[in-house]
Amino acid sequence: MAKTQTVSFQLNGKKVETAVEPRELLIHTLRERLLHTGPHIGCETSHCGACTVDVDGMSLKSCTVLSVQCEGADMLTVEGLEQGGVLHAIQQAFHEEHGLQCGFCTPGMMTRAYRLLKENPNPSEQDIRYGIAGNLCRCTGYQNIVKAVQSAAKKLAATATA
Amino acid sequence: MITVPFDYHSPRTVPEALKLLSTLGDDAKLLAGGHSLLPMMKLRFAQPAHLIDLGKITDLRGIAQVGNEIRIGAMTTEYDLLNSKLLADKVPLLVEGAGLIADPQVRYKGTIGGDISHGDPGNDHPALMLALDASFVLQGPKGERVVKADGYFLGMYATLLEPGEILTQVRVPVPAAGCGYAYQKLKRKTGDFATAATAVMLQMKGNTVAKVSIALTNVGATPLKATAAEAALVGKQINDASLNEATRLAMGICDPAPDQRGDADYKRAMCGEMTRRALQKAYERAAKA
């Protein structure tokens, strides 16, 4: 058995430190050790994006990243979107536009939308569909997710100019 | 989903990585973006005892022009390629290609060096490299050697890269001004490997083809350079007759593996169609002065 290593990173603004085996995937560390169970596991071939988290300004599939690779990283999961009891514009928009049903893809979808809108605050429908192509959804048919991301973009633009 | 146990190493320099590689031998694998290796390990197709992570070696990342060459560090991600102004200006074929690889999350991690070193005929960079006449810098215990992309790919998952060596840099000659380019990729959905794809670089002189480079993805055990199709086009105009002939010659070198993307006949025919479309697109983009 390979020896465990200590890894520390910022998780939703708080420093966390945990001992992991090198083979441990980030998604397992988040869910099982740090009890952040919003990010989900939908496949084992890196397709579905349900495990998407934001790491150092990148949307990453945490099932295809080792926790030991994240030493010193700055990480955001769906649990970090809400601030002081107030939903993030993206969460509110998914609610209002019915951008979820079973909710299993939603944490990954919203975390991906978070980075997409940071990089492109005013995306076209095509930009949004291409931009969330790494995230599968079984329930919605994507239509309302596109509306939710569009709505979130408007909300974020409004708060930026307010 | 669960890999076998392994030890993890995170060197800060290339010499350090080379030393680890020589000490640990065949039990070690280099970890780049991890988006081919980790998936194989999660299915236990690969069970290395040691991973040497190149992610902390900052020297291996970056895109710069040196003389008439674009030099791309092997650890440069697809995201970096897609967002590079230098590449958009000088080697737009690479930007077009990167945009058709995988999905956003994978592109933040997957690297050009890893895509090439993996030697998977399904990957897109190998054919792009052939079309661009790229070279690869390989560093090993005895120093550095530079090898051409043409000849680098030996078979499925097999390249000229020797055990103990690290692909550190990709070198792409800056294409001539006015060169047309295209990467046409047929796939079942966004993020899938190609059923067939063709990369083209095309330089016109007046009405006729001065120079053309054609490379094929996922229609053989390696990417293929369609040299007969290239030769048939030089000195010709781009029209139905010349395109038919180039397409026929490109299809002639295909030896596709049948799988869920289709049987060999279908893939060969689609290679022809992608070749025709890539040539047409490159022709539209080429300066014809």
Short mmCIF file of C-alpha atoms in Angstrom, two decimals:
data_model
loop_
_atom_site.label_atom_id
_atom_site.label_comp_id
_atom_site.label_asym_id
_atom_site.label_seq_id
_atom_site.Cartn_x
_atom_site.Cartn_y
_atom_site.Cartn_z
CA MET A 1 0.00 0.00 0.00
CA ALA A 2 1.40 3.37 -1.00
CA LYS A 3 1.93 5.71 1.91
CA THR A 4 -0.54 8.50 2.54
CA GLN A 5 0.32 12.13 1.94
CA THR A 6 -1.03 15.25 3.55
CA VAL A 7 -2.66 17.65 1.14
CA SER A 8 -4.02 21.09 1.96
CA PHE A 9 -6.07 23.48 -0.13
CA GLN A 10 -8.66 26.24 0.12
CA LEU A 11 -12.18 24.84 -0.11
CA ASN A 12 -14.93 27.43 -0.46
CA GLY A 13 -12.72 29.97 1.27
CA LYS A 14 -11.63 27.74 4.16
CA LYS A 15 -8.30 26.01 4.48
CA VAL A 16 -8.63 22.25 4.73
CA GLU A 17 -5.98 19.64 5.32
CA THR A 18 -6.40 15.93 4.93
CA ALA A 19 -4.32 12.79 4.54
CA VAL A 20 -4.94 10.84 1.34
CA GLU A 21 -3.51 7.93 -0.54
CA PRO A 22 -1.99 9.11 -3.85
CA ARG A 23 -4.59 7.14 -5.79
CA GLU A 24 -7.51 8.92 -4.15
CA LEU A 25 -9.57 10.90 -6.64
CA LEU A 26 -10.52 14.45 -5.72
CA ILE A 27 -14.23 13.63 -5.94
CA HIS A 28 -13.83 10.97 -3.24
CA THR A 29 -11.84 13.27 -0.98
CA LEU A 30 -14.49 15.97 -1.33
CA ARG A 31 -17.42 13.66 -0.75
CA GLU A 32 -16.09 11.13 1.75
CA ARG A 33 -13.49 12.97 3.78
CA LEU A 34 -14.66 16.57 3.58
CA LEU A 35 -18.38 15.73 3.40
CA HIS A 36 -19.02 18.06 0.48
CA THR A 37 -21.53 15.74 -1.17
CA GLY A 38 -22.89 18.22 -3.70
CA PRO A 39 -20.48 17.15 -6.45
CA HIS A 40 -21.71 13.79 -7.74
CA ILE A 41 -20.38 10.78 -9.63
CA GLY A 42 -22.23 9.85 -12.82
CA CYS A 43 -19.66 7.83 -14.74
CA GLU A 44 -16.17 6.36 -14.67
CA THR A 45 -15.05 7.49 -18.11
CA SER A 46 -14.79 11.28 -17.51
CA HIS A 47 -17.78 12.15 -19.68
CA CYS A 48 -20.67 13.29 -17.50
CA GLY A 49 -19.25 16.27 -15.59
CA ALA A 50 -21.46 15.68 -12.51
CA CYS A 51 -18.26 15.92 -10.42
CA THR A 52 -17.26 19.33 -11.85
CA VAL A 53 -15.64 21.68 -9.35
CA ASP A 54 -13.75 24.94 -9.86
CA VAL A 55 -10.02 24.64 -9.16
CA ASP A 56 -7.64 27.59 -9.62
CA GLY A 57 -9.94 29.21 -12.16
CA MET A 58 -10.63 26.03 -14.12
CA SER A 59 -13.70 23.82 -14.34
CA LEU A 60 -12.35 20.37 -13.59
CA LYS A 61 -13.90 16.92 -13.52
CA SER A 62 -12.85 15.95 -10.00
CA CYS A 63 -13.12 12.26 -10.90
CA THR A 64 -10.11 12.71 -13.18
CA VAL A 65 -7.88 14.64 -10.81
CA LEU A 66 -5.90 13.16 -7.93
CA SER A 67 -6.28 14.92 -4.60
CA VAL A 68 -2.48 14.98 -4.24
CA GLN A 69 -2.36 17.14 -7.40
CA CYS A 70 -4.38 19.82 -5.59
CA GLU A 71 -1.81 20.88 -2.99
CA GLY A 72 -2.21 24.63 -2.49
CA ALA A 73 -5.20 24.88 -4.82
CA ASP A 74 -8.10 27.29 -4.45
CA MET A 75 -11.30 25.30 -4.88
CA LEU A 76 -14.99 26.08 -5.18
CA THR A 77 -17.78 23.52 -5.02
CA VAL A 78 -21.52 24.06 -5.30
CA GLU A 79 -21.62 24.43 -1.51
CA GLY A 80 -19.59 27.62 -1.87
CA LEU A 81 -21.90 29.38 -4.31
CA GLU A 82 -24.39 30.61 -1.70
CA GLN A 83 -23.10 33.50 0.39
CA GLY A 84 -24.60 34.39 3.79
CA GLY A 85 -27.83 32.54 3.10
CA VAL A 86 -28.33 34.27 -0.25
CA LEU A 87 -28.39 32.10 -3.33
CA HIS A 88 -25.89 32.86 -6.07
CA ALA A 89 -27.48 34.32 -9.22
CA ILE A 90 -26.80 31.01 -10.97
CA GLN A 91 -28.64 29.00 -8.30
CA GLN A 92 -31.56 31.40 -8.35
CA ALA A 93 -31.74 31.26 -12.14
CA PHE A 94 -31.73 27.43 -12.24
CA HIS A 95 -34.64 27.54 -9.77
CA GLU A 96 -36.64 30.17 -11.63
CA GLU A 97 -36.09 28.71 -15.11
CA HIS A 98 -36.69 25.10 -14.05
CA GLY A 99 -33.14 24.14 -15.03
CA LEU A 100 -33.21 20.96 -12.93
CA GLN A 101 -35.41 18.00 -12.11
CA CYS A 102 -33.65 15.18 -10.25
CA GLY A 103 -30.84 17.56 -9.34
CA PHE A 104 -28.02 15.07 -9.81
CA CYS A 105 -26.20 16.97 -12.58
CA THR A 106 -27.08 20.37 -11.09
CA PRO A 107 -24.05 20.94 -8.81
CA GLY A 108 -21.65 20.19 -11.68
CA MET A 109 -23.78 22.13 -14.13
CA MET A 110 -23.89 25.22 -11.89
CA THR A 111 -20.21 25.08 -11.04
CA ARG A 112 -19.42 24.87 -14.76
CA ALA A 113 -21.82 27.75 -15.50
CA TYR A 114 -20.01 29.78 -12.82
CA ARG A 115 -16.69 29.55 -14.69
CA LEU A 116 -18.31 29.91 -18.12
CA LEU A 117 -19.88 33.22 -17.08
CA LYS A 118 -16.63 34.46 -15.56
CA GLU A 119 -14.91 33.86 -18.89
CA ASN A 120 -17.75 34.99 -21.09
CA PRO A 121 -20.27 37.19 -19.22
CA ASN A 122 -22.50 37.58 -22.26
CA PRO A 123 -22.59 34.22 -24.03
CA SER A 124 -24.78 33.39 -27.02
CA GLU A 125 -27.00 30.31 -26.88
CA GLN A 126 -24.38 28.51 -28.96
CA ASP A 127 -21.60 29.60 -26.57
CA ILE A 128 -23.61 28.22 -23.65
CA ARG A 129 -24.35 24.87 -25.29
CA TYR A 130 -20.70 24.47 -26.37
CA GLY A 131 -19.57 25.72 -22.96
CA ILE A 132 -21.55 23.08 -21.03
CA ALA A 133 -20.80 20.24 -23.47
CA GLY A 134 -18.79 18.50 -20.76
CA ASN A 135 -21.90 18.19 -18.56
CA LEU A 136 -24.60 15.62 -19.25
CA CYS A 137 -28.18 15.87 -18.01
CA ARG A 138 -30.77 13.08 -18.20
CA CYS A 139 -33.82 15.10 -17.16
CA THR A 140 -34.10 18.55 -18.65
CA GLY A 141 -33.19 18.21 -22.31
CA TYR A 142 -30.87 21.19 -21.67
CA GLN A 143 -33.36 23.80 -22.93
CA ASN A 144 -34.13 25.23 -19.49
CA ILE A 145 -30.51 24.99 -18.45
CA VAL A 146 -29.64 27.28 -21.37
CA LYS A 147 -32.39 29.66 -20.19
CA ALA A 148 -31.05 29.50 -16.64
CA VAL A 149 -27.52 30.38 -17.73
CA GLN A 150 -28.87 33.25 -19.87
CA SER A 151 -30.92 34.49 -16.93
CA ALA A 152 -27.93 34.20 -14.59
CA ALA A 153 -25.83 36.21 -17.04
CA LYS A 154 -28.44 39.00 -16.94
CA LYS A 155 -28.64 38.92 -13.15
CA LEU A 156 -24.85 39.08 -12.82
CA ALA A 157 -24.61 41.95 -15.31
CA ALA A 158 -27.31 43.83 -13.36
CA THR A 159 -25.48 43.44 -10.03
CA ALA A 160 -22.18 44.40 -11.66
CA THR A 161 -23.61 47.73 -12.87
CA ALA A 162 -25.77 48.37 -9.79
CA MET B 1 -13.30 3.77 -11.00
CA ILE B 2 -10.63 2.78 -8.45
CA THR B 3 -7.00 2.60 -9.60
CA VAL B 4 -4.46 0.26 -8.06
CA PRO B 5 -2.24 1.93 -5.43
CA PHE B 6 0.83 3.84 -6.64
CA ASP B 7 3.40 6.31 -5.39
CA TYR B 8 3.18 9.92 -6.48
CA HIS B 9 6.14 12.14 -7.37
CA SER B 10 6.01 15.81 -8.19
CA PRO B 11 9.36 17.03 -9.57
CA ARG B 12 9.94 20.76 -10.13
CA THR B 13 12.40 20.51 -13.03
CA VAL B 14 12.91 18.40 -16.14
CA PRO B 15 16.27 16.98 -14.94
CA GLU B 16 14.57 15.95 -11.69
CA ALA B 17 11.80 14.23 -13.66
CA LEU B 18 14.35 12.47 -15.88
CA LYS B 19 16.22 11.25 -12.82
CA LEU B 20 13.04 9.84 -11.30
CA LEU B 21 12.17 8.20 -14.61
CA SER B 22 15.55 6.48 -14.85
CA THR B 23 15.51 5.40 -11.19
CA LEU B 24 11.97 4.04 -11.21
CA GLY B 25 12.17 2.47 -14.67
CA ASP B 26 9.28 0.71 -16.36
CA ASP B 27 7.10 0.86 -13.24
CA ALA B 28 6.75 4.63 -13.64
CA LYS B 29 4.49 6.65 -15.93
CA LEU B 30 4.58 10.37 -16.60
CA LEU B 31 1.42 12.17 -15.51
CA ALA B 32 0.55 15.20 -17.65
CA GLY B 33 -3.08 16.36 -17.81
CA GLY B 34 -4.13 12.90 -16.71
CA HIS B 35 -7.16 12.72 -19.00
CA SER B 36 -6.03 9.62 -20.86
CA LEU B 37 -3.82 7.99 -18.22
CA LEU B 38 -6.14 8.27 -15.21
CA PRO B 39 -9.16 6.96 -17.17
CA MET B 40 -7.06 3.93 -18.20
CA MET B 41 -5.89 3.45 -14.61
CA LYS B 42 -9.45 3.74 -13.30
CA LEU B 43 -10.37 0.83 -15.57
CA ARG B 44 -7.12 -0.94 -14.60
CA PHE B 45 -5.93 -1.10 -18.20
CA ALA B 46 -2.80 0.57 -16.85
CA GLN B 47 -1.33 -0.17 -13.42
CA PRO B 48 1.88 1.85 -12.98
CA ALA B 49 3.49 1.67 -9.54
CA HIS B 50 4.69 5.27 -9.75
CA LEU B 51 3.28 8.44 -11.28
CA ILE B 52 5.67 11.28 -12.05
CA ASP B 53 3.53 14.41 -12.26
CA LEU B 54 4.92 17.01 -14.69
CA GLY B 55 2.28 19.54 -13.59
CA LYS B 56 4.60 21.55 -11.35
CA ILE B 57 7.32 22.02 -13.99
CA THR B 58 6.50 25.53 -15.17
CA ASP B 59 9.20 25.42 -17.90
CA LEU B 60 7.10 22.88 -19.77
CA ARG B 61 4.23 25.29 -20.32
CA GLY B 62 3.91 28.19 -22.72
CA ILE B 63 3.66 29.28 -26.34
CA ALA B 64 6.30 31.50 -27.94
CA GLN B 65 7.69 32.35 -31.32
CA VAL B 66 11.42 31.80 -31.80
CA GLY B 67 12.60 32.82 -35.25
CA ASN B 68 10.32 31.22 -37.79
CA GLU B 69 9.06 28.60 -35.37
CA ILE B 70 6.30 28.42 -32.79
CA ARG B 71 7.48 26.57 -29.70
CA ILE B 72 4.86 25.04 -27.47
CA GLY B 73 5.75 23.49 -24.13
CA ALA B 74 4.49 19.94 -23.85
CA MET B 75 2.40 20.74 -20.75
CA THR B 76 0.52 23.54 -22.53
CA THR B 77 -3.18 22.75 -22.21
CA GLU B 78 -5.82 22.63 -24.91
CA TYR B 79 -7.39 25.62 -23.15
CA ASP B 80 -4.13 27.55 -23.60
CA LEU B 81 -4.03 26.65 -27.32
CA LEU B 82 -7.65 27.67 -27.80
CA ASN B 83 -7.07 31.05 -26.17
CA SER B 84 -3.66 31.88 -27.65
CA LYS B 85 -3.59 35.08 -29.71
CA LEU B 86 -0.22 34.08 -31.14
CA LEU B 87 -1.62 30.79 -32.43
CA ALA B 88 -4.81 32.44 -33.72
CA ASP B 89 -2.58 34.76 -35.69
CA LYS B 90 0.15 32.36 -36.85
CA VAL B 91 -1.18 28.77 -36.65
CA PRO B 92 -4.99 28.98 -36.66
CA LEU B 93 -5.23 25.31 -37.64
CA LEU B 94 -4.16 24.42 -34.08
CA VAL B 95 -6.85 26.63 -32.58
CA GLU B 96 -9.51 25.12 -34.84
CA GLY B 97 -8.27 21.63 -33.93
CA ALA B 98 -8.16 22.28 -30.17
CA GLY B 99 -11.74 23.54 -30.24
CA LEU B 100 -12.87 20.15 -31.54
CA ILE B 101 -11.07 18.16 -28.84
CA ALA B 102 -13.06 16.79 -25.89
CA ASP B 103 -15.01 19.32 -23.76
CA PRO B 104 -14.23 22.43 -21.69
CA GLN B 105 -13.27 20.60 -18.49
CA VAL B 106 -10.98 18.17 -20.31
CA ARG B 107 -9.38 21.06 -22.25
CA TYR B 108 -8.40 22.83 -19.01
CA LYS B 109 -6.28 19.80 -18.10
CA GLY B 110 -5.35 17.85 -21.23
CA THR B 111 -2.03 18.88 -22.77
CA ILE B 112 -0.69 18.96 -26.32
CA GLY B 113 2.29 16.85 -25.27
CA GLY B 114 0.09 14.23 -23.66
CA ASP B 115 -2.27 14.07 -26.63
CA ILE B 116 0.74 13.40 -28.88
CA SER B 117 2.64 11.03 -26.57
CA HIS B 118 -0.39 8.85 -25.90
CA GLY B 119 -0.17 7.63 -29.51
CA ASP B 120 -3.90 6.93 -29.69
CA PRO B 121 -5.03 7.07 -33.34
CA GLY B 122 -8.27 8.62 -32.05
CA ASN B 123 -6.42 11.71 -30.83
CA ASP B 124 -6.47 14.82 -33.01
CA HIS B 125 -3.07 16.41 -32.44
CA PRO B 126 -1.06 13.70 -34.18
CA ALA B 127 -2.64 14.43 -37.58
CA LEU B 128 -2.54 18.18 -36.92
CA MET B 129 1.18 17.82 -36.25
CA LEU B 130 1.70 15.91 -39.50
CA ALA B 131 -0.19 18.56 -41.45
CA LEU B 132 1.90 21.32 -39.85
CA ASP B 133 5.22 19.50 -40.35
CA ALA B 134 5.92 19.81 -36.63
CA SER B 135 8.90 18.44 -34.72
CA PHE B 136 9.11 17.17 -31.17
CA VAL B 137 11.88 17.77 -28.66
CA LEU B 138 12.62 14.62 -26.65
CA GLN B 139 14.83 14.88 -23.59
CA GLY B 140 16.46 11.79 -22.18
CA PRO B 141 19.34 10.74 -19.98
CA LYS B 142 21.76 11.27 -22.89
CA GLY B 143 20.46 14.70 -23.77
CA GLU B 144 18.05 16.10 -26.27
CA ARG B 145 16.96 15.00 -29.73
CA VAL B 146 14.52 16.60 -32.14
CA VAL B 147 12.39 14.29 -34.27
CA LYS B 148 9.88 14.97 -37.02
CA ALA B 149 6.18 14.32 -36.43
CA ASP B 150 6.24 12.47 -39.75
CA GLY B 151 7.64 9.11 -38.68
CA TYR B 152 7.01 9.62 -34.96
CA PHE B 153 3.87 7.52 -34.75
CA LEU B 154 4.71 3.82 -34.96
CA GLY B 155 1.48 2.09 -34.05
CA MET B 156 -1.39 2.07 -31.64
CA TYR B 157 -0.08 3.71 -28.43
CA ALA B 158 3.47 3.41 -29.80
CA THR B 159 5.74 6.32 -30.74
CA LEU B 160 9.47 7.01 -31.13
CA LEU B 161 9.56 8.16 -27.49
CA GLU B 162 11.98 5.84 -25.68
CA PRO B 163 11.61 4.71 -22.07
CA GLY B 164 13.44 7.30 -19.99
CA GLU B 165 12.60 10.16 -22.36
CA ILE B 166 10.21 13.07 -21.93
CA LEU B 167 8.59 14.96 -24.77
CA THR B 168 9.26 18.52 -23.64
CA GLN B 169 8.35 20.74 -26.57
CA VAL B 170 6.45 20.87 -29.83
CA ARG B 171 7.93 22.97 -32.65
CA VAL B 172 5.74 24.15 -35.48
CA PRO B 173 7.22 26.04 -38.45
CA VAL B 174 5.21 29.22 -38.97
CA PRO B 175 3.09 28.56 -42.06
CA ALA B 176 3.60 30.90 -45.03
CA ALA B 177 1.36 33.97 -45.04
CA GLY B 178 -1.88 33.31 -46.89
CA CYS B 179 -1.77 29.59 -46.26
CA GLY B 180 -5.25 28.03 -46.13
CA TYR B 181 -6.05 25.57 -43.37
CA ALA B 182 -8.85 23.36 -42.10
CA TYR B 183 -9.59 20.54 -39.70
CA GLN B 184 -12.77 18.69 -40.53
CA LYS B 185 -13.88 16.15 -37.95
CA LEU B 186 -16.84 13.81 -38.09
CA LYS B 187 -17.99 12.69 -34.67
CA ARG B 188 -21.09 11.22 -33.07
CA LYS B 189 -21.27 14.01 -30.51
CA THR B 190 -19.24 16.79 -28.93
CA GLY B 191 -16.38 15.27 -26.98
CA ASP B 192 -16.16 12.04 -28.95
CA PHE B 193 -13.12 10.85 -30.85
CA ALA B 194 -13.36 11.19 -34.62
CA THR B 195 -15.11 8.65 -36.81
CA ALA B 196 -12.80 10.24 -39.37
CA ALA B 197 -11.07 13.61 -39.58
CA THR B 198 -8.71 15.37 -41.96
CA ALA B 199 -6.23 18.20 -41.40
CA VAL B 200 -5.15 20.31 -44.38
CA MET B 201 -2.64 23.09 -44.96
CA LEU B 202 -2.84 24.58 -48.45
CA GLN B 203 -0.74 27.17 -50.22
CA MET B 204 -1.89 28.49 -53.61
CA LYS B 205 0.15 30.17 -56.29
CA GLY B 206 -2.29 31.97 -58.54
CA ASN B 207 -4.86 29.38 -59.58
CA THR B 208 -2.87 26.30 -58.78
CA VAL B 209 -1.77 24.45 -55.67
CA ALA B 210 1.82 25.33 -54.72
CA LYS B 211 2.05 23.20 -51.60
CA VAL B 212 -0.41 21.04 -49.72
CA SER B 213 -0.27 18.91 -46.63
CA ILE B 214 -2.98 16.37 -45.80
CA ALA B 215 -3.18 14.22 -42.66
CA LEU B 216 -5.85 11.77 -41.55
CA THR B 217 -7.17 10.97 -38.05
CA ASN B 218 -8.48 7.63 -36.75
CA VAL B 219 -8.52 5.70 -40.02
CA GLY B 220 -5.52 3.49 -39.25
CA ALA B 221 -3.36 2.38 -36.33
CA THR B 222 -1.57 5.74 -36.55
CA PRO B 223 -2.34 9.15 -38.03
CA LEU B 224 -1.63 9.01 -41.75
CA LYS B 225 0.07 11.49 -44.07
CA ALA B 226 -1.74 11.31 -47.42
CA THR B 227 1.36 11.85 -49.54
CA ALA B 228 -0.07 10.47 -52.79
CA ALA B 229 -3.09 12.76 -52.48
CA GLU B 230 -0.76 15.70 -51.83
CA ALA B 231 1.40 14.90 -54.85
CA ALA B 232 -1.65 14.60 -57.08
CA LEU B 233 -2.82 18.11 -56.15
CA VAL B 234 0.41 20.06 -56.60
CA GLY B 235 0.32 22.19 -59.74
CA LYS B 236 -3.42 21.54 -60.20
CA GLN B 237 -6.42 23.78 -59.78
CA ILE B 238 -8.87 22.97 -57.00
CA ASN B 239 -11.94 21.64 -58.81
CA ASP B 240 -14.19 18.59 -58.79
CA ALA B 241 -11.75 16.48 -60.77
CA SER B 242 -8.71 17.25 -58.61
CA LEU B 243 -10.72 16.89 -55.39
CA ASN B 244 -12.13 13.54 -56.53
CA GLU B 245 -8.65 12.28 -57.27
CA ALA B 246 -7.19 13.51 -53.94
CA THR B 247 -10.12 12.01 -52.06
CA ARG B 248 -9.70 8.66 -53.83
CA LEU B 249 -5.98 8.58 -53.01
CA ALA B 250 -6.56 9.52 -49.34
CA MET B 251 -9.17 6.78 -49.00
CA GLY B 252 -6.70 4.36 -50.57
CA ILE B 253 -4.33 4.54 -47.58
CA CYS B 254 -7.03 4.13 -44.92
CA ASP B 255 -7.10 0.96 -42.87
CA PRO B 256 -9.76 1.77 -40.29
CA ALA B 257 -10.65 -0.47 -37.35
CA PRO B 258 -14.36 -1.31 -37.25
CA ASP B 259 -16.05 -0.39 -33.97
CA GLN B 260 -19.18 1.36 -32.70
CA ARG B 261 -18.32 4.39 -34.86
CA GLY B 262 -18.81 2.26 -37.97
CA ASP B 263 -17.33 -0.43 -40.15
CA ALA B 264 -14.20 0.03 -42.25
CA ASP B 265 -16.08 0.94 -45.45
CA TYR B 266 -18.03 3.70 -43.72
CA LYS B 267 -14.98 5.16 -42.05
CA ARG B 268 -13.02 5.07 -45.32
CA ALA B 269 -15.84 6.86 -47.12
CA MET B 270 -16.11 9.44 -44.34
CA CYS B 271 -12.34 9.98 -44.48
CA GLY B 272 -12.82 10.82 -48.15
CA GLU B 273 -15.64 13.22 -47.36
CA MET B 274 -13.69 14.93 -44.55
CA THR B 275 -10.69 15.23 -46.88
CA ARG B 276 -12.82 16.83 -49.58
CA ARG B 277 -14.40 19.27 -47.09
CA ALA B 278 -11.06 20.14 -45.47
CA LEU B 279 -9.51 20.85 -48.88
CA GLN B 280 -12.49 22.98 -49.90
CA LYS B 281 -12.41 24.93 -46.63
CA ALA B 282 -8.65 25.42 -46.81
CA TYR B 283 -9.05 26.58 -50.41
CA GLU B 284 -11.67 29.16 -49.34
CA ARG B 285 -9.26 30.43 -46.71
CA ALA B 286 -6.13 30.46 -48.88
CA ALA B 287 -4.95 33.69 -50.46
CA LYS B 288 -5.20 33.26 -54.20
CA ALA B 289 -3.20 36.30 -55.31
#
